[in-house]
Structures are given as structure tokens and as C-alpha cells.
PDB file of N, CA, C and O in Angstrom:
ATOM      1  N   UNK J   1     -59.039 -90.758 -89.984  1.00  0.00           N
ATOM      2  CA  UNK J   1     -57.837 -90.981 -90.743  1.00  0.00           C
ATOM      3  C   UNK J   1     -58.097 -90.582 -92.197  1.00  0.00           C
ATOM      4  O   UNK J   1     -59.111 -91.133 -92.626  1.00  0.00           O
ATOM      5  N   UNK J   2     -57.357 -89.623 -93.272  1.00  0.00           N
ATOM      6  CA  UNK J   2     -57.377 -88.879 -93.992  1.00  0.00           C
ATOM      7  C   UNK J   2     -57.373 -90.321 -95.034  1.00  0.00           C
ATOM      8  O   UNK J   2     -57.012 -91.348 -94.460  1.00  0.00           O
ATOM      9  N   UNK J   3     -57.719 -90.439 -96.390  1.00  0.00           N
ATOM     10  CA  UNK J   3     -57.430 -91.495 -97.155  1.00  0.00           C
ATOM     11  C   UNK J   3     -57.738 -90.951 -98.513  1.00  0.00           C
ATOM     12  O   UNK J   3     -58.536 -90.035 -98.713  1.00  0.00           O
ATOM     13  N   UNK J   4     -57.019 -91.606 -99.479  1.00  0.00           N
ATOM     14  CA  UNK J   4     -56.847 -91.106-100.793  1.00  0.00           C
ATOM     15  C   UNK J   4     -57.552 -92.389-101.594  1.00  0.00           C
ATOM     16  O   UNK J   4     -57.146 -93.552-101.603  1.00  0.00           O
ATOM     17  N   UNK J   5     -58.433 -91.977-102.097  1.00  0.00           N
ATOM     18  CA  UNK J   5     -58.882 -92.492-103.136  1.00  0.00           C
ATOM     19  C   UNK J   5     -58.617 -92.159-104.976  1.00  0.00           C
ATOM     20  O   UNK J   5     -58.868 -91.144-105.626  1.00  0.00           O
ATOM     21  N   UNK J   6     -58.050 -93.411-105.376  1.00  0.00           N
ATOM     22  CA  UNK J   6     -57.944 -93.615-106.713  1.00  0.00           C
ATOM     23  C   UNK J   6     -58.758 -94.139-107.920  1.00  0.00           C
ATOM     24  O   UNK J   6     -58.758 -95.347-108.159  1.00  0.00           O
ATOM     25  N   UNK J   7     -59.242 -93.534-108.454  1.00  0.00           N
ATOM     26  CA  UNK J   7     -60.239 -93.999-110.011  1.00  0.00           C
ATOM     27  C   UNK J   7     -59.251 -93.557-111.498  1.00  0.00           C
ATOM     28  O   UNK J   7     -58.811 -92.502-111.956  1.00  0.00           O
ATOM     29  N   UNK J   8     -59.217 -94.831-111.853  1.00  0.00           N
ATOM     30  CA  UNK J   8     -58.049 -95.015-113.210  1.00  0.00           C
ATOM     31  C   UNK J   8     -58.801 -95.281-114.081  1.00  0.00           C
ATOM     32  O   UNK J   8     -59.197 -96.437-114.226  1.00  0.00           O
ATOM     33  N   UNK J   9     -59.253 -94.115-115.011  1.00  0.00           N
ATOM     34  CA  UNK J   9     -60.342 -93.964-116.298  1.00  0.00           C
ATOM     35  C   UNK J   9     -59.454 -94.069-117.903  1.00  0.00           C
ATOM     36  O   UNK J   9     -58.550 -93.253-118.077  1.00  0.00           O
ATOM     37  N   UNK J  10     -59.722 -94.958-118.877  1.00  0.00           N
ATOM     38  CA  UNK J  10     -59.551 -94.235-119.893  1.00  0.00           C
ATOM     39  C   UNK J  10     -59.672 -92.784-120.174  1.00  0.00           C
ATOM     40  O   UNK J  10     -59.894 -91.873-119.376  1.00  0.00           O
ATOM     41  N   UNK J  11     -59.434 -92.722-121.802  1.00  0.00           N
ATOM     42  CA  UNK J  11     -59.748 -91.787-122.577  1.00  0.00           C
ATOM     43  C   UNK J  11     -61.304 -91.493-122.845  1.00  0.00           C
ATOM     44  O   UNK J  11     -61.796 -90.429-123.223  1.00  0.00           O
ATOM     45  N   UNK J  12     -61.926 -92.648-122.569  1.00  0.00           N
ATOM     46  CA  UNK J  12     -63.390 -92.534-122.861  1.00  0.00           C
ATOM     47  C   UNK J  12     -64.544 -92.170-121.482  1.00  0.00           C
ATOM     48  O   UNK J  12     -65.726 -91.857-121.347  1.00  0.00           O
ATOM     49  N   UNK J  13     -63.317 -92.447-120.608  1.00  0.00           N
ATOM     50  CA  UNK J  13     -63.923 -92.120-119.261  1.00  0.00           C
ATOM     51  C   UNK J  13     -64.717 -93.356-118.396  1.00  0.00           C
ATOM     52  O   UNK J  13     -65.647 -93.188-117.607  1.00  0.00           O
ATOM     53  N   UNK J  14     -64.098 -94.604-118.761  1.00  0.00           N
ATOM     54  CA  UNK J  14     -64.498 -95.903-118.433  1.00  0.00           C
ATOM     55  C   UNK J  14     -63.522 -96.267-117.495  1.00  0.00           C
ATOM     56  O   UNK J  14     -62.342 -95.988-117.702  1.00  0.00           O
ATOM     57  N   UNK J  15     -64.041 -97.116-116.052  1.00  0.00           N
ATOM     58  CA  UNK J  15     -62.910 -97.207-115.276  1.00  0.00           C
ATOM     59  C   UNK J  15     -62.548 -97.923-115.832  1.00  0.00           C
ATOM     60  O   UNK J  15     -63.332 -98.480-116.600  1.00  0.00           O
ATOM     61  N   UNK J  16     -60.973 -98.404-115.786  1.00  0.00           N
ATOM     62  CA  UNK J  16     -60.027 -99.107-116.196  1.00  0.00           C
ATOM     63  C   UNK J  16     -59.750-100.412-114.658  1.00  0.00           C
ATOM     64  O   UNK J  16     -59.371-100.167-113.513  1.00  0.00           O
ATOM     65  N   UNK J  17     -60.103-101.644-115.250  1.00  0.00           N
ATOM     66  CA  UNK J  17     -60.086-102.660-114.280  1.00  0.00           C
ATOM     67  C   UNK J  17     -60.874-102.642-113.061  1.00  0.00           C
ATOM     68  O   UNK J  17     -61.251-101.544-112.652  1.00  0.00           O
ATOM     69  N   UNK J  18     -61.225-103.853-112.323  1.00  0.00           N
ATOM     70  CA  UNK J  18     -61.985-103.525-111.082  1.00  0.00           C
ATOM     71  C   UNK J  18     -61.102-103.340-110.089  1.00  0.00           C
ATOM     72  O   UNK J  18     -61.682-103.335-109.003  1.00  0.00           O
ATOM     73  N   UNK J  19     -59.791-103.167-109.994  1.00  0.00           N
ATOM     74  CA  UNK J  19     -59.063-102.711-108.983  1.00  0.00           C
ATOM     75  C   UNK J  19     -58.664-101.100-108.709  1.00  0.00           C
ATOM     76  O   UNK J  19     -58.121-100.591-107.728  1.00  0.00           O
ATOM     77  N   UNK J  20     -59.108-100.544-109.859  1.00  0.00           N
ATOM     78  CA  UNK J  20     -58.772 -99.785-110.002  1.00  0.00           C
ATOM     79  C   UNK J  20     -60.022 -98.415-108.793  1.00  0.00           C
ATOM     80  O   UNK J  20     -59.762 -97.365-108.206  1.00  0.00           O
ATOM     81  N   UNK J  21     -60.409 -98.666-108.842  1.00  0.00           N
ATOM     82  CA  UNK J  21     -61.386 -98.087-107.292  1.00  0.00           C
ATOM     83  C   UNK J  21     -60.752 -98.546-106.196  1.00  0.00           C
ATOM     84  O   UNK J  21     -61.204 -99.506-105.572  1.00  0.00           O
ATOM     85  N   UNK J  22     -59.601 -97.895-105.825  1.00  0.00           N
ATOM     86  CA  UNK J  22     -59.058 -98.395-104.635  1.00  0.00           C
ATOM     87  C   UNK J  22     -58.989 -97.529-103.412  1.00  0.00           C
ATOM     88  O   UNK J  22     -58.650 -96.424-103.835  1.00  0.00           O
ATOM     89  N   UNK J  23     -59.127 -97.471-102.203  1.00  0.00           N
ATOM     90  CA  UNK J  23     -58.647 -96.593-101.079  1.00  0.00           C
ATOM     91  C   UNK J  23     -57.787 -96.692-100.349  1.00  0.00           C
ATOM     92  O   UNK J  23     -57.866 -97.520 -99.441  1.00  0.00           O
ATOM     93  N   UNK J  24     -56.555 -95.798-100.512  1.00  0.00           N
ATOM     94  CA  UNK J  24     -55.341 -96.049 -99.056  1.00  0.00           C
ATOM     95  C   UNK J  24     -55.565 -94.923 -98.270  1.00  0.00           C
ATOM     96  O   UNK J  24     -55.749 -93.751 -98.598  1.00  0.00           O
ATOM     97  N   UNK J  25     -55.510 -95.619 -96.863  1.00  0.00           N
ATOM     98  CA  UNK J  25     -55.799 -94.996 -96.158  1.00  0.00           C
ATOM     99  C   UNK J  25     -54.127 -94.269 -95.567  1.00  0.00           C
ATOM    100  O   UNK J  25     -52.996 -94.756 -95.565  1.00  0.00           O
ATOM    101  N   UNK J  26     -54.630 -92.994 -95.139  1.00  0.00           N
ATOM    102  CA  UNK J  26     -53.006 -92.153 -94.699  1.00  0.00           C
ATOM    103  C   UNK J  26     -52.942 -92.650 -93.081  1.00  0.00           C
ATOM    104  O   UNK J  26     -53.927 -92.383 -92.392  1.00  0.00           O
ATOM    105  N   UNK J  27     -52.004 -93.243 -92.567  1.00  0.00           N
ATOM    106  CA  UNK J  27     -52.210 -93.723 -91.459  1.00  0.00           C
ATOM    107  C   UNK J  27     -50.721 -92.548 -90.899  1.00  0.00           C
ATOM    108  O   UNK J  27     -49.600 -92.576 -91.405  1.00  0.00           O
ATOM    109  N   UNK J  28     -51.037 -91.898 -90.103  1.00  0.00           N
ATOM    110  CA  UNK J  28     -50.408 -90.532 -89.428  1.00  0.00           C
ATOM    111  C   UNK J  28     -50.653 -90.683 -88.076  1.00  0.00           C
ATOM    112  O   UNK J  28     -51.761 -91.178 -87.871  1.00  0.00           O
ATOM    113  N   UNK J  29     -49.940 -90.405 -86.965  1.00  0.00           N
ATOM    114  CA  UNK J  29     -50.003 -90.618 -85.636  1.00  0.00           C
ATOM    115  C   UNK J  29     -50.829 -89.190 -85.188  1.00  0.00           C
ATOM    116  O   UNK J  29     -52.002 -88.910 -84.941  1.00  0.00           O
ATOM    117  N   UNK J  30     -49.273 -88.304 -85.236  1.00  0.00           N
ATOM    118  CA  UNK J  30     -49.329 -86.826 -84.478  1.00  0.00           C
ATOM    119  C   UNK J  30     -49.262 -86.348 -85.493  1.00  0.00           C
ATOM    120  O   UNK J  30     -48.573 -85.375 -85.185  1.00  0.00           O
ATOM    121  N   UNK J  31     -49.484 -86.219 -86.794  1.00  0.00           N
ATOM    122  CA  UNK J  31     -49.816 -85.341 -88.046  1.00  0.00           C
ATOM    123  C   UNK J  31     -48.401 -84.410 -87.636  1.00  0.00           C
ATOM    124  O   UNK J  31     -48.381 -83.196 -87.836  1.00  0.00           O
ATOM    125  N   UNK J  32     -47.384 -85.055 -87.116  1.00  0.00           N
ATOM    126  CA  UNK J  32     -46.414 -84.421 -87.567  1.00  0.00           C
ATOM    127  C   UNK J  32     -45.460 -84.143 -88.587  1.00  0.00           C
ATOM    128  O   UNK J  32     -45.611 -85.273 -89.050  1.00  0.00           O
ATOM    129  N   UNK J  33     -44.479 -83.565 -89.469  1.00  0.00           N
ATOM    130  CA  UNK J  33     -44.092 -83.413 -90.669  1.00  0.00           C
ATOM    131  C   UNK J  33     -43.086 -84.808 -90.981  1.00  0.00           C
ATOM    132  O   UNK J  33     -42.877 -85.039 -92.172  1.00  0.00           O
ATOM    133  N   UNK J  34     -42.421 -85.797 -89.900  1.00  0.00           N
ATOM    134  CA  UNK J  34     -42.330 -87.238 -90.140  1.00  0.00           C
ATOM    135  C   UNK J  34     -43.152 -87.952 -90.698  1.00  0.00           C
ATOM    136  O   UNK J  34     -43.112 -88.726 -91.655  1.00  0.00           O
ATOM    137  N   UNK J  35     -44.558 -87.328 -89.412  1.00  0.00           N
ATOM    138  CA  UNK J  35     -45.466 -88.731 -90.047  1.00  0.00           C
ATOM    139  C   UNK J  35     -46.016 -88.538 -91.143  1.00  0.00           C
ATOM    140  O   UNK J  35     -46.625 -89.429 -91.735  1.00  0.00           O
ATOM    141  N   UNK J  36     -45.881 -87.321 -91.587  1.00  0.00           N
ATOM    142  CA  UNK J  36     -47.049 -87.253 -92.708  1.00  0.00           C
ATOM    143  C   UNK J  36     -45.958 -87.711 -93.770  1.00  0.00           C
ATOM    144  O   UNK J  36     -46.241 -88.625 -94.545  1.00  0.00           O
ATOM    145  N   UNK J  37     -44.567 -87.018 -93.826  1.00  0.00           N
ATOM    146  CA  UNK J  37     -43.926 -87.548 -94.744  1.00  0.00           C
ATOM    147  C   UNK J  37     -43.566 -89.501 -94.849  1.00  0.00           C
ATOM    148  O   UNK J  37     -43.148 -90.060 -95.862  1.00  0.00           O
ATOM    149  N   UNK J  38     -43.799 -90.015 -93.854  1.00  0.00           N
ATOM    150  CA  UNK J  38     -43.476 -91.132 -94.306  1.00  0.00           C
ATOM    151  C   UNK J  38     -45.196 -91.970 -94.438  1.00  0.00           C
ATOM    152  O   UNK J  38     -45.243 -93.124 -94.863  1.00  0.00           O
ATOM    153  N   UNK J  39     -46.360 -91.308 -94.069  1.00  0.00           N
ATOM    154  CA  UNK J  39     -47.455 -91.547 -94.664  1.00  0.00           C
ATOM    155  C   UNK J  39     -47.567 -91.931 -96.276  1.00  0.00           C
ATOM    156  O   UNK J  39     -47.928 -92.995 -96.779  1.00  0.00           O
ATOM    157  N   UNK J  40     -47.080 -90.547 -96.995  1.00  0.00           N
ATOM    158  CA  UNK J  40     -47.091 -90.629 -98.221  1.00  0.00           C
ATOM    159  C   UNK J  40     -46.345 -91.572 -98.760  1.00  0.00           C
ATOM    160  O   UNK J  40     -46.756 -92.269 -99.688  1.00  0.00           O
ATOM    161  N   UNK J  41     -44.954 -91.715 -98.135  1.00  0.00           N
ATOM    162  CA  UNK J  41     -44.015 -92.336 -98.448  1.00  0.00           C
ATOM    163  C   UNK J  41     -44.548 -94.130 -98.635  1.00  0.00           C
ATOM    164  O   UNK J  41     -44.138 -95.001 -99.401  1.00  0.00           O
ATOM    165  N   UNK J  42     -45.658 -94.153 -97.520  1.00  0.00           N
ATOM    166  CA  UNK J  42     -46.491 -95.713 -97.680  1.00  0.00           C
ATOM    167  C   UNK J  42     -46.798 -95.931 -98.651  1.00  0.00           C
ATOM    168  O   UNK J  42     -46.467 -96.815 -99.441  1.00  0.00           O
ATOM    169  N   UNK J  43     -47.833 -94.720 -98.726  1.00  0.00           N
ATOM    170  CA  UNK J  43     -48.965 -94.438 -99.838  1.00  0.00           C
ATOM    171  C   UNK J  43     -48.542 -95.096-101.148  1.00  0.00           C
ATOM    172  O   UNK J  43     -49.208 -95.970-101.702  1.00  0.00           O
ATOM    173  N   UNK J  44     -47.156 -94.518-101.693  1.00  0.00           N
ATOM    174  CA  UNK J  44     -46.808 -94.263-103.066  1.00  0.00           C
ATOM    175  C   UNK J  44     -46.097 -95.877-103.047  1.00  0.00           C
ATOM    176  O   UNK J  44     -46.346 -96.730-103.899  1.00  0.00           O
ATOM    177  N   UNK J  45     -45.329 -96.032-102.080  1.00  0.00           N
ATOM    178  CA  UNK J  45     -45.143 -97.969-102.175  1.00  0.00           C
ATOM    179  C   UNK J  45     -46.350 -98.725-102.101  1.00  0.00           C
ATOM    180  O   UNK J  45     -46.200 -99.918-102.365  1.00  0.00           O
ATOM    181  N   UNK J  46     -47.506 -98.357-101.812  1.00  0.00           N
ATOM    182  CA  UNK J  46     -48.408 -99.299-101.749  1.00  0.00           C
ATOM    183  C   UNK J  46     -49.162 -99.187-103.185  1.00  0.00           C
ATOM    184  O   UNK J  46     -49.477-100.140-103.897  1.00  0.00           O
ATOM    185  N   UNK J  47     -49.449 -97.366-103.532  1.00  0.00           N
ATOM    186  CA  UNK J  47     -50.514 -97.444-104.706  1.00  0.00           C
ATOM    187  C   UNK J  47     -49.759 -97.876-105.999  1.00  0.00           C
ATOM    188  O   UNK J  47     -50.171 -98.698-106.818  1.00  0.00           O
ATOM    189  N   UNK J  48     -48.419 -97.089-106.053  1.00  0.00           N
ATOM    190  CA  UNK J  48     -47.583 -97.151-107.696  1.00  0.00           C
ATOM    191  C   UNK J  48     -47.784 -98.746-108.037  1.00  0.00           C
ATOM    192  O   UNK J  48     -48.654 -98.780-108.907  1.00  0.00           O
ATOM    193  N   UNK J  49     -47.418 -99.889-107.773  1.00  0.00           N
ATOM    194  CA  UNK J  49     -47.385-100.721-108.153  1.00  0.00           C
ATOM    195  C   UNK J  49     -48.809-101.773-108.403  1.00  0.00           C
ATOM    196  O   UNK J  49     -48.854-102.599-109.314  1.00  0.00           O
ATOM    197  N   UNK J  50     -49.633-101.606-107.664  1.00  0.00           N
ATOM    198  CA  UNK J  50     -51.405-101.658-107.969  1.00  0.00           C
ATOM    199  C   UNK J  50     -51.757-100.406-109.471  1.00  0.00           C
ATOM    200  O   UNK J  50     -52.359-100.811-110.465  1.00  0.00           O
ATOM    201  N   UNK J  51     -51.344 -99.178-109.373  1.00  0.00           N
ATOM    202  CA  UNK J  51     -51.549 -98.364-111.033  1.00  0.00           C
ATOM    203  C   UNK J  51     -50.928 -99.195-111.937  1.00  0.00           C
ATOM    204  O   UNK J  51     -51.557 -99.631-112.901  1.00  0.00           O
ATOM    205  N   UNK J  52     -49.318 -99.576-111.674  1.00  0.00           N
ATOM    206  CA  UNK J  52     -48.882 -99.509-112.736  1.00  0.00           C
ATOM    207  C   UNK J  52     -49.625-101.012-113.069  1.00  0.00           C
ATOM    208  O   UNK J  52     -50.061-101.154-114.212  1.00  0.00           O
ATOM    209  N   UNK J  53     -49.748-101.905-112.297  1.00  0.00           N
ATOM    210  CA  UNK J  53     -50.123-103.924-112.689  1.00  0.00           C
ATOM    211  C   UNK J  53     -51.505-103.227-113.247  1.00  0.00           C
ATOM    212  O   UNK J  53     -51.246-103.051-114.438  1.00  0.00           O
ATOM    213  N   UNK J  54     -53.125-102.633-112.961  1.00  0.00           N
ATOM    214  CA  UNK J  54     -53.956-101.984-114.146  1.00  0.00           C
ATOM    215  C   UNK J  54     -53.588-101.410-114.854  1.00  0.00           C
ATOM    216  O   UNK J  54     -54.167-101.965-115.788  1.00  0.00           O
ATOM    217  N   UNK J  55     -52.835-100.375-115.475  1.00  0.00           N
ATOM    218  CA  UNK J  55     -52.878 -99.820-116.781  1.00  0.00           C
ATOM    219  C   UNK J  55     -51.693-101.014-117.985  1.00  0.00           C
ATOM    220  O   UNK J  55     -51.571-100.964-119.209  1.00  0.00           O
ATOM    221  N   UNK J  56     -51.141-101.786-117.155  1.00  0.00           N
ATOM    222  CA  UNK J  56     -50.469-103.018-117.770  1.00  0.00           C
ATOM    223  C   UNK J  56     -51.391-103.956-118.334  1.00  0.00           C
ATOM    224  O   UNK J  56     -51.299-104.372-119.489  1.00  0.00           O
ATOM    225  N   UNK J  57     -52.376-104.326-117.430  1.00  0.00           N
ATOM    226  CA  UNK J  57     -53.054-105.436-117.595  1.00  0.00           C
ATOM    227  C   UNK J  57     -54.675-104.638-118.694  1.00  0.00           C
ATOM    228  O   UNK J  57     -55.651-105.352-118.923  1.00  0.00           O
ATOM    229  N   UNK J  58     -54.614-103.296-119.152  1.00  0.00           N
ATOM    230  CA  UNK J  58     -55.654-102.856-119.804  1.00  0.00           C
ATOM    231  C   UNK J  58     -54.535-102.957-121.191  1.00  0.00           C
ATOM    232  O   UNK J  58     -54.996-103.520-122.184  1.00  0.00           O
ATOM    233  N   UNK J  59     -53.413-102.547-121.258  1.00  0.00           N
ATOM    234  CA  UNK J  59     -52.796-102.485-122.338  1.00  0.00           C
ATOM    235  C   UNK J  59     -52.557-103.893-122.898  1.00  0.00           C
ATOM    236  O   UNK J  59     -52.307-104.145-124.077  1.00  0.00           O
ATOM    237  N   UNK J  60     -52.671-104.791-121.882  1.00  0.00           N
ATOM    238  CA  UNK J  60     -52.854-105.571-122.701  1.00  0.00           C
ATOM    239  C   UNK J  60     -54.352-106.723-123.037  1.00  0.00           C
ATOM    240  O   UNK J  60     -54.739-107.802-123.485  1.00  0.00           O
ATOM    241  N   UNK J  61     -54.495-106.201-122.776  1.00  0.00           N
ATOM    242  CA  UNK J  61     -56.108-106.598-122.448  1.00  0.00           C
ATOM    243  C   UNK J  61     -56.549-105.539-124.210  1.00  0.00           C
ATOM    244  O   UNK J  61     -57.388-106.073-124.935  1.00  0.00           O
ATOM    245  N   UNK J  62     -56.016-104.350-124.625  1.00  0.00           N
ATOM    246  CA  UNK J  62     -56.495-103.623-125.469  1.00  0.00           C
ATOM    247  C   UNK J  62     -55.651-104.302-126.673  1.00  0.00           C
ATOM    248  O   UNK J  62     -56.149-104.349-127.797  1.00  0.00           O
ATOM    249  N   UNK J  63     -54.540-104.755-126.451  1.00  0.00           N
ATOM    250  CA  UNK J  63     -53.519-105.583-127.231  1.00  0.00           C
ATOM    251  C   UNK J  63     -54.505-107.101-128.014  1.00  0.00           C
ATOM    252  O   UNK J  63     -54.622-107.254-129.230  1.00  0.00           O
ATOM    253  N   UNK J  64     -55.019-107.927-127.089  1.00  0.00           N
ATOM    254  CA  UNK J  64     -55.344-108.666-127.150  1.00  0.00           C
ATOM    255  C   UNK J  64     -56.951-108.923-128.215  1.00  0.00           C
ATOM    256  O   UNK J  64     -57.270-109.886-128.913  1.00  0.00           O
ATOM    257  N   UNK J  65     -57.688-107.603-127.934  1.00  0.00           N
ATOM    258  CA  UNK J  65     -58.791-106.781-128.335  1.00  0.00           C
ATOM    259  C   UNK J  65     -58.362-106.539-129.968  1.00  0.00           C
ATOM    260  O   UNK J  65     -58.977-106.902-130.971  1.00  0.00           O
ATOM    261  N   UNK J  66     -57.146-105.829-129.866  1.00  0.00           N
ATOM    262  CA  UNK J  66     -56.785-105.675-131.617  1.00  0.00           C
ATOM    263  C   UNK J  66     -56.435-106.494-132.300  1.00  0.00           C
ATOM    264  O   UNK J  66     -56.529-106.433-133.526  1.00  0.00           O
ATOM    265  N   UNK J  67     -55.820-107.708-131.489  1.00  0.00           N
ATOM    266  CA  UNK J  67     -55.092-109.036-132.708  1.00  0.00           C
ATOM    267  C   UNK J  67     -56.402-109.444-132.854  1.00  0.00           C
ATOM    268  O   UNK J  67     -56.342-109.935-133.982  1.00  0.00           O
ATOM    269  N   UNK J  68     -57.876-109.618-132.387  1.00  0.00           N
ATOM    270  CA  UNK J  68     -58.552-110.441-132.463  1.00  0.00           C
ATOM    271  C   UNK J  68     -59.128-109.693-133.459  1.00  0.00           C
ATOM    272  O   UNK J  68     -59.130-110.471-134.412  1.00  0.00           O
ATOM    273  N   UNK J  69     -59.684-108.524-133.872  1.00  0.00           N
ATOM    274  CA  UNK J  69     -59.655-107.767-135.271  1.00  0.00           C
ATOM    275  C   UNK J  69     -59.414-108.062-136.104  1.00  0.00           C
ATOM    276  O   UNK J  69     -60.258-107.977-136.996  1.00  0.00           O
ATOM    277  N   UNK J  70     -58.139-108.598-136.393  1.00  0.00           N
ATOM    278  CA  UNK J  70     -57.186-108.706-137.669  1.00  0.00           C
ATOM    279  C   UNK J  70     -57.680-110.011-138.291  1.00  0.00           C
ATOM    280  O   UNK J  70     -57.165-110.435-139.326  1.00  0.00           O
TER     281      UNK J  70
END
């Protein structure tokens, strides 16, 4: 089974959160042009909202980093 792996790096090239090493796996029957399209279609409901809750939780995590500066 084909699977996509995600690594969410800064600018500095540091992973961003420990969730952020994640693997979804493409779960496809007959690798036909359904399944693959509603494969992805998993994919992107399962990964978008795991990206977007890390690069939320670094912004503010980097937020939190600068008030303590001041």
C-alpha cells in the first residue's frame, strides 16, 4: 500500500512539532481512477487538518517565545 509521508520544517530546517513526522497511508483497492481519486480525497481530510493544528500550534508557540523577550 503506497503511503505519503509528511515532514513540516521551518525556515531553519528544524522539524516543526512531534506530529509533524506523520504517515498516511493511500488505502486503494483496484488502483482504479475512483479509488485512487477518493484515496487522495482521504488523504487531504485526514492530513490538512493535523498541518494546519502544527504550524498553528508553532506560531504560537513562536508568539509565546517573543512576548517572553520583551
Amino acid at each position: 500500500m503506497p503511503t505519503i509521508e509528511l515532514t513540516l520544517r521551518d525556515d531553519q530546517g528544524h522539524i516543526i512539532d512531534r506530529r509533524s513526522l506523520k504517515r498516511y497511508p493511500l488505502d486503494w483497492k483496484s488502483r482504479s481512477f475512483h479509488d485512487i481519486e477518493g484515496a487522495v480525497e482521504n488523504f487531504k481530510r485526514n492530513a490538512l487538518p493535523d498541518i494546519e493544528a502544527d504550524l498553528l500550534e508553532a506560531a504560537q508557540a513562536a508568539l509565546i517565545q517573543d512576548k517572553k523577550k520583551i
